[in-house]
XYZ file of C-alpha atoms in Angstrom:
578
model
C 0.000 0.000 0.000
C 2.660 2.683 1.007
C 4.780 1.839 -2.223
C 1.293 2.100 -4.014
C 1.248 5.977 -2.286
C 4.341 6.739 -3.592
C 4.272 5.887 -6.816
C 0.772 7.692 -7.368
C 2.610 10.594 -5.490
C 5.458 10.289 -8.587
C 2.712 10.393 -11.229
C 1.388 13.176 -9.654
C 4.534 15.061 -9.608
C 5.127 14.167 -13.270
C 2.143 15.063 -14.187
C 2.094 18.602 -13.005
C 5.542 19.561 -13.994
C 5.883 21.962 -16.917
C 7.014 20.983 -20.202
C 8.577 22.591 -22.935
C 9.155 20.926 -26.377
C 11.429 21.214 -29.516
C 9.291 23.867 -31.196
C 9.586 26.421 -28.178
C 13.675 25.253 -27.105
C 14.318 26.122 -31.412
C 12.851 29.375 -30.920
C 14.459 30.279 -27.355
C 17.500 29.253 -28.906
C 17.535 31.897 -31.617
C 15.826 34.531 -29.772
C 18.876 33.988 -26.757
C 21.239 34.975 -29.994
C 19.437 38.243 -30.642
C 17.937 36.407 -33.779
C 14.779 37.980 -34.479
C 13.560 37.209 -38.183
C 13.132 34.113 -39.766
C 12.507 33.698 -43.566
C 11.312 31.007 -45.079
C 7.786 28.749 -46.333
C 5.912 27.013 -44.073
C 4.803 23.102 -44.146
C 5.250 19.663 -43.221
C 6.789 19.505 -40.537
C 7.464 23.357 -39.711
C 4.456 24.834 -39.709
C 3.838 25.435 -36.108
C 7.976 26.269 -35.621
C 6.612 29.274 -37.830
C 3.557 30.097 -35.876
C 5.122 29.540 -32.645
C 8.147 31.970 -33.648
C 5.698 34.407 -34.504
C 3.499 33.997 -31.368
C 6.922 34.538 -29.487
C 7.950 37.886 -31.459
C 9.880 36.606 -33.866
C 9.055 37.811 -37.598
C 8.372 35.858 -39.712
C 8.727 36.741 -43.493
C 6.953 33.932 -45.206
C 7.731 33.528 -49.179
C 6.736 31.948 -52.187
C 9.598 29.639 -53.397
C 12.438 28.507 -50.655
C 14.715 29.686 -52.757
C 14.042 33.346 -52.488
C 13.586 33.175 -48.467
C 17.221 31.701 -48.821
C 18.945 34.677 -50.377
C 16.811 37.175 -48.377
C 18.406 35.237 -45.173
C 21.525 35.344 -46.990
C 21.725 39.022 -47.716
C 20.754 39.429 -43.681
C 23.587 38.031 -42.980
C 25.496 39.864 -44.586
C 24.332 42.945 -43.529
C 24.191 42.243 -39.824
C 26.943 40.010 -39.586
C 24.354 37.271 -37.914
C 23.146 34.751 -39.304
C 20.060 35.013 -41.579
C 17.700 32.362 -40.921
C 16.100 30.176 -43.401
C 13.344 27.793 -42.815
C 12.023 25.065 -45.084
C 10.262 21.538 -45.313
C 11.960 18.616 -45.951
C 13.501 17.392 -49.402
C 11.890 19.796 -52.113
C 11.454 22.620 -50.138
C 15.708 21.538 -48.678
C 16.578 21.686 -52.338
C 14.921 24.515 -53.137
C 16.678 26.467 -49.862
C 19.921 24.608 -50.535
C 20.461 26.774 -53.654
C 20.502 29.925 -51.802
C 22.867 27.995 -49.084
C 25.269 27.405 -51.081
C 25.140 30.619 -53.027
C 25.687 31.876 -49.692
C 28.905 29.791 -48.916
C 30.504 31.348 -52.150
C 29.889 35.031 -51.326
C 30.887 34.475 -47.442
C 27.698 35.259 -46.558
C 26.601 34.249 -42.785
C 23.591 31.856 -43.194
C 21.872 28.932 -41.449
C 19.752 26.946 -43.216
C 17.367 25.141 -40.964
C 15.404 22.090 -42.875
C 12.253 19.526 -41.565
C 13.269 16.038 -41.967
C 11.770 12.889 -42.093
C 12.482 10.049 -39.471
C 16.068 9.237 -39.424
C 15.104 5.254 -38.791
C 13.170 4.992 -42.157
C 15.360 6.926 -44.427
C 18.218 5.184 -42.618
C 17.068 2.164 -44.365
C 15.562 3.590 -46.989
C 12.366 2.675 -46.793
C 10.295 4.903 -48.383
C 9.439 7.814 -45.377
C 7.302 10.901 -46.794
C 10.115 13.462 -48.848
C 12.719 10.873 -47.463
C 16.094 12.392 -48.414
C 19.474 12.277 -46.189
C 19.385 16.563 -46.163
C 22.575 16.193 -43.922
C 24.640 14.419 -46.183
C 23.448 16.025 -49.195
C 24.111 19.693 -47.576
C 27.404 19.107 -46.752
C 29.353 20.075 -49.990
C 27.656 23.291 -50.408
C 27.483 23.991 -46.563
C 30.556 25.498 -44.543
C 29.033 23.138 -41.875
C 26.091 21.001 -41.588
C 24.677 19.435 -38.262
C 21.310 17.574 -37.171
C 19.713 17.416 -33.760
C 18.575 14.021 -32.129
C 17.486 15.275 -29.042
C 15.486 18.269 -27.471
C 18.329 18.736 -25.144
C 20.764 19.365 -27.768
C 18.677 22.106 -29.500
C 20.656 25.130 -27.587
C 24.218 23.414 -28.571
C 23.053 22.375 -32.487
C 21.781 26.228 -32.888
C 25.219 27.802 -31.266
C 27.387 25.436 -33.262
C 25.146 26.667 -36.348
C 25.973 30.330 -35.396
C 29.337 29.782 -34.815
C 30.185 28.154 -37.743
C 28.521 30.697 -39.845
C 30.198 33.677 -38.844
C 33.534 32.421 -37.584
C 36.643 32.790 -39.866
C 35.365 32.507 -43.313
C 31.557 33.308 -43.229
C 29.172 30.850 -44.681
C 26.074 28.292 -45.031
C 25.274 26.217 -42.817
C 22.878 23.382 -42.768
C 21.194 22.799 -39.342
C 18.634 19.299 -39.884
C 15.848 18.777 -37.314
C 14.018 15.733 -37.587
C 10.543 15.714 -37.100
C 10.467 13.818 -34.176
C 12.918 16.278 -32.829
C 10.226 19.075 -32.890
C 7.691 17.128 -30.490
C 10.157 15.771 -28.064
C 9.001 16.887 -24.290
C 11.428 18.124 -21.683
C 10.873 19.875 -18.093
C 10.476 22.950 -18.794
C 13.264 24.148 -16.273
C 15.444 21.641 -17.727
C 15.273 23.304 -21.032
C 15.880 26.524 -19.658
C 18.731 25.816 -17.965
C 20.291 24.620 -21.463
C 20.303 28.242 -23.427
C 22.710 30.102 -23.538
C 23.837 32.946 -25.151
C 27.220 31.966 -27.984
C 30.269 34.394 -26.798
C 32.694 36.085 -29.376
C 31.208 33.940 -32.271
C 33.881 36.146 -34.138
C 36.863 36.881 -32.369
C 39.292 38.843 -33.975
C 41.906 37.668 -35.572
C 45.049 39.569 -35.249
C 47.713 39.671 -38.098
C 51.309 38.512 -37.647
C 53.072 41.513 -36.758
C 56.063 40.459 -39.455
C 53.170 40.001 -41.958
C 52.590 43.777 -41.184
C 55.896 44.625 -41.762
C 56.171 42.786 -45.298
C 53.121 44.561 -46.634
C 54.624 47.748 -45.181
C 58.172 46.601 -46.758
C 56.068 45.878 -50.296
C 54.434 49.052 -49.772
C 57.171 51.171 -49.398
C 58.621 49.776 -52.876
C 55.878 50.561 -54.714
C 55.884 52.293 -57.837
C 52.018 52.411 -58.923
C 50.372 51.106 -55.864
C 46.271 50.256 -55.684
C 44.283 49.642 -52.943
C 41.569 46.586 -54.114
C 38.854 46.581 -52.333
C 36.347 43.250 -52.287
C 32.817 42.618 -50.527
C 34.592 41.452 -47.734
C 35.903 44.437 -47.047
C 32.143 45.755 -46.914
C 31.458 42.801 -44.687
C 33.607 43.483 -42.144
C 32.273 46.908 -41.373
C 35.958 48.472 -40.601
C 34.227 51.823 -42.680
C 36.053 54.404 -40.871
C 39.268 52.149 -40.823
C 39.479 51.490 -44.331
C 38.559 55.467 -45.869
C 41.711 56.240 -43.287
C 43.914 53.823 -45.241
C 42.743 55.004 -48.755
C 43.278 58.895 -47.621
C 45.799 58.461 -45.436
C 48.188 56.341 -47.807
C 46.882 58.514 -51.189
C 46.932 55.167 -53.210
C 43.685 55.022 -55.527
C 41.404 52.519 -54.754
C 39.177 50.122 -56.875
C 36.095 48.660 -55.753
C 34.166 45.388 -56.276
C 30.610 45.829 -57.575
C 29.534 45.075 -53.818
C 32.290 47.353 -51.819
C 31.653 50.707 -54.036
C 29.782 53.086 -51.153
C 32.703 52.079 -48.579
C 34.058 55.621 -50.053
C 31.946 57.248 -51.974
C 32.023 56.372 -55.896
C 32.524 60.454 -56.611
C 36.019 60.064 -53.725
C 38.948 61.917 -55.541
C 40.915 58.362 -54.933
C 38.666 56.166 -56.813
C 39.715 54.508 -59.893
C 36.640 52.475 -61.052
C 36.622 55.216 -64.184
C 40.090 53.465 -65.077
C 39.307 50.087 -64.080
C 41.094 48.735 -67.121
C 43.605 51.188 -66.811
C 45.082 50.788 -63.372
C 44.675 47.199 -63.042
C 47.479 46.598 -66.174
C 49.181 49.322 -64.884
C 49.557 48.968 -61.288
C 52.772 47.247 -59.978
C 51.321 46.634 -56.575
C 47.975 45.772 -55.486
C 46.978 45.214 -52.066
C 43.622 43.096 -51.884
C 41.085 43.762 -49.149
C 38.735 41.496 -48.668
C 39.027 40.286 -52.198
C 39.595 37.104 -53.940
C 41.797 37.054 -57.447
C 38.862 34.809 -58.794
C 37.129 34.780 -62.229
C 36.004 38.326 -61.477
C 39.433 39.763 -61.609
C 40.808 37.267 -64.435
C 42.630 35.209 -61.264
C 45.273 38.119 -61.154
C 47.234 37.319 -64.482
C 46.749 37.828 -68.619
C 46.374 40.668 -70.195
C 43.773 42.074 -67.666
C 46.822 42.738 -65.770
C 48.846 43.930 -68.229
C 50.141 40.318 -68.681
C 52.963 40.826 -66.149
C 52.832 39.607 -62.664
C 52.276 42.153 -60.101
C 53.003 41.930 -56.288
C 50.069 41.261 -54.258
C 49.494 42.313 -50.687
C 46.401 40.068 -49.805
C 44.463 40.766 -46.621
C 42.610 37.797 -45.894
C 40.989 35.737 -42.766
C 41.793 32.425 -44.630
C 45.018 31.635 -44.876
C 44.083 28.886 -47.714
C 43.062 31.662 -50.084
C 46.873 33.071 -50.274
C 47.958 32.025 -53.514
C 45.459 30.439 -54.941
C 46.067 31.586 -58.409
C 49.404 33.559 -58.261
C 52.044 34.236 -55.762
C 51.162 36.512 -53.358
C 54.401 38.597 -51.823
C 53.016 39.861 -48.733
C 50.085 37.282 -47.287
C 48.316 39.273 -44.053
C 45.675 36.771 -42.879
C 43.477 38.580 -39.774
C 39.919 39.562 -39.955
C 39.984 42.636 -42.299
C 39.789 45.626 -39.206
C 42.441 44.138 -37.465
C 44.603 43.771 -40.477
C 43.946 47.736 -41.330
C 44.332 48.638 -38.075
C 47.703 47.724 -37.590
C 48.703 48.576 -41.204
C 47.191 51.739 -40.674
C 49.826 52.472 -37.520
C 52.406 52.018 -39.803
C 51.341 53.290 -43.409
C 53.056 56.814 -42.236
C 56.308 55.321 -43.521
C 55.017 54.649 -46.586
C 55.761 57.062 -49.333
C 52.788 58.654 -51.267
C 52.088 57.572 -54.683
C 53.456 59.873 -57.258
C 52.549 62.493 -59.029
C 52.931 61.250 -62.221
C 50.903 58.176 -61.169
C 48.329 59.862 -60.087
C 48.049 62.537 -63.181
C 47.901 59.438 -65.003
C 44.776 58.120 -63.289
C 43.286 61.150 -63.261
C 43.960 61.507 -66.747
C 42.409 58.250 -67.812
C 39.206 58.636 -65.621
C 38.704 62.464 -66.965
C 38.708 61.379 -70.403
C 36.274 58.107 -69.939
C 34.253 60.054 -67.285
C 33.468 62.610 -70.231
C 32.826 59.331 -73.305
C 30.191 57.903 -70.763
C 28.819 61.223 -69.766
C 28.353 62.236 -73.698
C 26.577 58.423 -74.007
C 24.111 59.616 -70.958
C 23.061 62.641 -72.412
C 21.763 60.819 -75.595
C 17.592 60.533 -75.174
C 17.151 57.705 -77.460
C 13.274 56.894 -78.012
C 12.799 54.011 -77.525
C 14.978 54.303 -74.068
C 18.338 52.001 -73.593
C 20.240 51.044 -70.641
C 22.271 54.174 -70.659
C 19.870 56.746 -71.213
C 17.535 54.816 -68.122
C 20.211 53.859 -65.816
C 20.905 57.768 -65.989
C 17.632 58.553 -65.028
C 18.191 55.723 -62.130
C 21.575 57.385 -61.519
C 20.154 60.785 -60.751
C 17.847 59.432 -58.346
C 19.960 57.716 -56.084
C 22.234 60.553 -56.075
C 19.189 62.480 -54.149
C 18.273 59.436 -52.182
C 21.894 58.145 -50.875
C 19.748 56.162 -48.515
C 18.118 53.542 -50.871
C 19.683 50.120 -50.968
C 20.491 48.621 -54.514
C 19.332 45.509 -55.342
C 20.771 44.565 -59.221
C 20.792 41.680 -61.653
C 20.891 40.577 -65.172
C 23.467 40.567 -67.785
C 23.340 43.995 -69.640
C 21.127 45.284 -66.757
C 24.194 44.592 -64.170
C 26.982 45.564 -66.070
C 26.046 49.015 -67.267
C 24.412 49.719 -63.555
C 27.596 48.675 -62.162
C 29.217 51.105 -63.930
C 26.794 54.374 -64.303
C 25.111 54.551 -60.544
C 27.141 55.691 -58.192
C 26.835 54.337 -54.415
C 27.793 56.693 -51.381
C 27.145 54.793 -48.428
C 28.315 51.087 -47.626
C 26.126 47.756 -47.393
C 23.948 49.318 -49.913
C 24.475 47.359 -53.140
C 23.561 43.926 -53.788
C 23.942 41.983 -57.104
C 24.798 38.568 -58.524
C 27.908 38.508 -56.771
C 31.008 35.806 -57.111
C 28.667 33.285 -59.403
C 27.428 35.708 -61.783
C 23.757 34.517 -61.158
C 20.499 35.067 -61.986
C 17.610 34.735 -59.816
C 18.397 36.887 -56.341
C 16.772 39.489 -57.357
C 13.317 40.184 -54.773
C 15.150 37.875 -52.292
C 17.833 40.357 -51.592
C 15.338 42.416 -52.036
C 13.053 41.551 -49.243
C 16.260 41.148 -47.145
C 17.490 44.302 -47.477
C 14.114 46.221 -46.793
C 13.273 43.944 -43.760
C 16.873 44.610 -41.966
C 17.419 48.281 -43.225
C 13.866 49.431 -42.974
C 14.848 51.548 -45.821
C 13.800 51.584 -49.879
C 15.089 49.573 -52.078
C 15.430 50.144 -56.175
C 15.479 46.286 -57.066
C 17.205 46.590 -60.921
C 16.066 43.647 -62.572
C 16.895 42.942 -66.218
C 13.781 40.966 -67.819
C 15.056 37.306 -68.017
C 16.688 38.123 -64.373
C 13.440 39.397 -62.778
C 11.416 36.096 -63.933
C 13.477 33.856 -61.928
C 11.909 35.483 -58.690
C 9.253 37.425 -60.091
C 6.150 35.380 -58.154
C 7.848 37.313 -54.594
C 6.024 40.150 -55.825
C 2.973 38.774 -53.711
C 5.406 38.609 -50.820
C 6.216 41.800 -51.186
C 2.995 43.647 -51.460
C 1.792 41.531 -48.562
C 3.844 42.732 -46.227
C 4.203 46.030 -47.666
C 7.335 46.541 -48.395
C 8.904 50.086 -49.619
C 10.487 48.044 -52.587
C 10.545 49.443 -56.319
C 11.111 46.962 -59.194
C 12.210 48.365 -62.282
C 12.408 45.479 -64.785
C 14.342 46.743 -68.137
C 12.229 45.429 -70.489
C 13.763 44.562 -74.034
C 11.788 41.056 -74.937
C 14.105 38.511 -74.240
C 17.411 36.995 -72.793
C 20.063 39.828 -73.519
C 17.740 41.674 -76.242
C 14.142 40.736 -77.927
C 15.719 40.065 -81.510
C 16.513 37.251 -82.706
C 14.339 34.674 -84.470
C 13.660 30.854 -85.092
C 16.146 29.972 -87.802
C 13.580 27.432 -89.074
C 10.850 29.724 -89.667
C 8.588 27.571 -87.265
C 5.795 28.729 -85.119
C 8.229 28.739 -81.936
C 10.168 31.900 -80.717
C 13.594 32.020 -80.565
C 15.151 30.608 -77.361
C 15.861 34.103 -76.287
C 12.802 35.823 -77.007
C 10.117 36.425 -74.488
C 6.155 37.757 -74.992
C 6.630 40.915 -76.812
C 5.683 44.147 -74.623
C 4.779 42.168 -71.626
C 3.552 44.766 -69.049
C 4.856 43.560 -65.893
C 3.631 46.537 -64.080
C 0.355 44.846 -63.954
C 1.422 41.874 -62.180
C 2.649 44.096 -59.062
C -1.204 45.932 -59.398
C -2.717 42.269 -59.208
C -1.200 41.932 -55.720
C -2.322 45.300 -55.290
C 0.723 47.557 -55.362
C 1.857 50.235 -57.788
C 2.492 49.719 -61.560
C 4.021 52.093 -63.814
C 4.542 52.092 -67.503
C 7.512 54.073 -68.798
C 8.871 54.784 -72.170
C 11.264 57.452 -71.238
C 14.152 58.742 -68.786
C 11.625 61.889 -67.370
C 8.610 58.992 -67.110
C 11.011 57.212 -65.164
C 12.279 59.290 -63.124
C 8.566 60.608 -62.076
C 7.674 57.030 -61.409
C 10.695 56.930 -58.940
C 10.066 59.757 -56.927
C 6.536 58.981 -56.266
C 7.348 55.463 -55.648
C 9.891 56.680 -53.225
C 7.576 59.204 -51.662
C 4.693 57.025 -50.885
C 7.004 54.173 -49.863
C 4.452 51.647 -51.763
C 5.671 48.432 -53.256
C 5.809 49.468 -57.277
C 6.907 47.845 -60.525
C 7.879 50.006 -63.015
C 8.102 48.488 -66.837
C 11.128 50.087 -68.363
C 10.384 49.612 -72.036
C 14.010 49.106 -73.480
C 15.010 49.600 -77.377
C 14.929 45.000 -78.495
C 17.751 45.747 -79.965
C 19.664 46.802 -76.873
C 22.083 44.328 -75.569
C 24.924 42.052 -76.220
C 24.780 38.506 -75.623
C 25.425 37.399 -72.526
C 26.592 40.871 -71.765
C 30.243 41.548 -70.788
C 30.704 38.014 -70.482
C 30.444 36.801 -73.930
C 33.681 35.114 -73.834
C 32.525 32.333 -71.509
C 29.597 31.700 -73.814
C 30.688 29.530 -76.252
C 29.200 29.154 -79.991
C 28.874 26.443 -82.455
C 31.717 26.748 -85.182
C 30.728 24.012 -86.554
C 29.947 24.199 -90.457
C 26.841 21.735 -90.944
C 26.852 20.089 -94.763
């Protein structure tokens, strides 16, 4: 009888002590890391981690296609320098998101990519579970790290290990599986508790060697036509004020990636971009900040360079990337404000460039400044991508403020090149793949972490790829302006079927397609513009009434080159056919 007692007096007990699950110890997790968004598209077996994250004050930005969620996480991260969140279902929808992740792990950008799975015993074996896939072991080659969760206890120390690898050394992806089991495992309640915790110094600094300092400085100080090189990285690492001391204090012009111009502003005395071409065959000495000597740069050699080998000073926080396509003379691996820091205490020793280097520069940029500035002032009818990118150009200048969002082939490279950025972490584009299909991702990102505009730049083939997020946007009314250049087709509306057939060419699209009225069927703004005044009227009112718009930029067809600057990777047939 007494044993009886007790253990109806343990039942009891168990009975009336709180319980928390894997849902709620997910979300504490995050929210005990200051993570506060989560994008992503609900289902089997998320849906209530979405509602539950939402109940607890999390936002949640809920999206169309995983894919899209994926880059808007991605773009987070890169402009918080947390993690941005993804959240999926399980096989499609982990495909879909896995894209994005391993976009991510190319540009550096901090992500975690956090998947439903099926039940580890059944796809195990292979059995045939609902969307059985092994997410964990397909994630890993695209993921910087990739980790699953067995048990609710484990849910703090999977999500830390998720932060930590994404923003540690090298940013990245990472792939965090949970299991749906996971998700309805019951602990106490106090037991849960007591396992959050908060990740310290997910990013210590790293500190450069101080006789890597002194080579750079030694490399420096030899210099005959020094440049300063400036990558996304450098953006990333949000060492502003550090890095405009180097440039001004060392006078050596500076270059920017597409995704570093606004460090400085594009109109700074120092900056070459003008003379891309110019400085980078002339240069002897090029010190690389936060930039890789990938495709983008022609891997630092040929006739890019000038077809001699310069020295390289290579600021980096991975010591693998040090010659990974040419020497490098002075390697200084450190996060990049450390390594400017101390560079920066001795870059006094360092003689300025000279004069005839710079008069040189200056001579080059004057003289294409004034060709491009004679193409702008054309007013062909119909409008091409010089005559509306000026129009773009102008209002930017007004609205310093507005993040960038850009894309395409012709669309990117002439809007690389004609609007200026002024203020950093404010341009986004296709980035160290060259791809399509970012577009109203980044997009959304950049809106829902700035809480400021956004002029999305989206060439016509580019802007289908995401073009559905529309609905995402209007619904939760985002400031975001779309301007699709609209020429008919992949790189220009020309060309035709070669055997006369009933088919369009394989780069033509629906001729004068008004996608203006697919941002007014989610009820936003549309505008239809033939010309550089109509667009820039359509971008101030957009702007002023902070409405999600579309504007259809109707672009000469016959604008365009294929595959834009990039025509030399595009091989065609020479192949005579008898």
């Amino acid at each position: 009888m007494l044993t009886a007692t007790k253990e109806h007096s343990a039942n009891v007990a168990a009975e009336d002590t709180p319980l928390t699950d894997g849902f709620h110890l997910v979300i504490d997790a995050l929210k005990a890391n200051d993570i506060d968004t989560i994008f992503g598209l609900v289902g089997i077996p998320i849906t209530d981690l979405a509602r539950l994250a939402q109940a607890e004050g999390m936002r949640f930005i809920g999206f169309r296609h995983e894919q899209h969620a994926g880059n808007a996480a991605a773009i987070a991260g890169y402009m918080t320098q947390k993690p941005g969140i993804c959240l999926t279902v399980s096989a499609p929808g982990f495909l879909n998101g896995l894209t994005a992740l391993a976009n991510a792990t190319t540009n550096c950008f901090p992500m975690i990519l956090i998947s439903g799975s099926s039940e580890r015993e059944i796809v195990d074996l292979q059995q045939g579970d609902y969307e059985e896939m092994d997410q964990l072991n397909a994630a890993k080659p695209y993921a910087k790290a990739s980790y699953r969760i067995n048990k609710a206890e484990d849910i703090a120390i999977g999500v830390a290990r998720a932060i930590r690898a994404a923003v540690s050394g090298r940013p990245g992806g990472v792939y965090l599986d949970l299991p749906a089991q996971l998700l309805g495992q019951s602990i106490p309640a106090q037991k849960g508790k007591e396992s959050l915790f908060r990740v310290i110094d997910a990013a210590p600094k790293q500190i450069p060697a101080p006789d890597a300092i002194k080579r750079a400085i030694d490399v420096l100080k030899n210099a005959k036509r020094p440049l300063i090189l400036l990558g996304k990285g450098a953006a990333y690492a949000q060492a502003d004020q550090e890095i405009k001391d180097l440039v001004e204090k060392s006078g050596i012009p500076y270059l920017p990636m597409s995704m570093a111009k606004g460090l400085l502003p594009d109109t700074h005395p120092q900056c070459a971009s003008a003379a891309r071409s110019f400085v980078l065959a002339e240069a002897d000495t090029v010190m690389l900040v936060g930039a890789r000597l990938n495709w983008l740069l022609a891997h630092g050699k040929g006739k890019t360079w000038g077809n001699h080998l310069k020295k390289f000073i290579q600021i980096d926080i991975a010591a693998t990337e040090i010659d990974s396509n040419v020497p490098i003379a002075a390697p200084v691996i450190g996060d990049v404000g450390s390594c400017v820091t101390e560079i920066l205490k001795q870059i006094g020793s360092v003689p300025k460039p000279s004069a005839e280097w710079i008069h040189a520069i200056n001579e080059k940029k004057d003289k294409n400044i004034a060709k491009m500035e004679e193409t702008l002032s054309k007013n062909p009818s119909p409008m091409n991508f010089h005559s509306a990118l000026r129009a773009i150009r102008e209002v930017v200048k007004a609205n310093p403020d507005v993040n960038i969002v850009n894309e395409g082939a012709n669309t990117l490279d002439y809007a690389r090149s004609i609007v200026n950025m002024y203020k950093p972490r404010k341009r986004f584009d296709s980035g160290t793949w060259g791809i399509m299909g970012i577009g109203m991702g980044y997009a959304i990102g950049a809106a829902v972490v700035s809480k400021q505009p956004v002029i999305a730049i989206e060439g016509d083939s580019a802007f289908g790829f995401s073009g559905m997020e529309l609905e995402t946007i209007c619904r939760y009314n985002l400031p975001i302006i779309t301007v699709v250049f609209n020429n008919n087709g992949v790189y220009r509306g020309t060309d035709v079927n070669p055997t006369g057939g009933a088919d369009v060419a394989p780069t033509v699209f629906v001729k004068n397609a008004r996608y203006d009225k697919m941002m007014e069927a989610f009820g936003g703004v549309g505008y239809n513009v033939t010309t550089p005044e109509e667009l820039t009227d359509a971008l101030n009112k957009s702007l002023a009434s902070g409405k999600p718009t579309v504007i259809n930029a109707v672009i000469d067809e016959t604008a365009g080159t294929e595959s834009g600057r990039l025509t030399n990777l595009n091989p065609a047939s020479t192949a005579t056919k008898k």
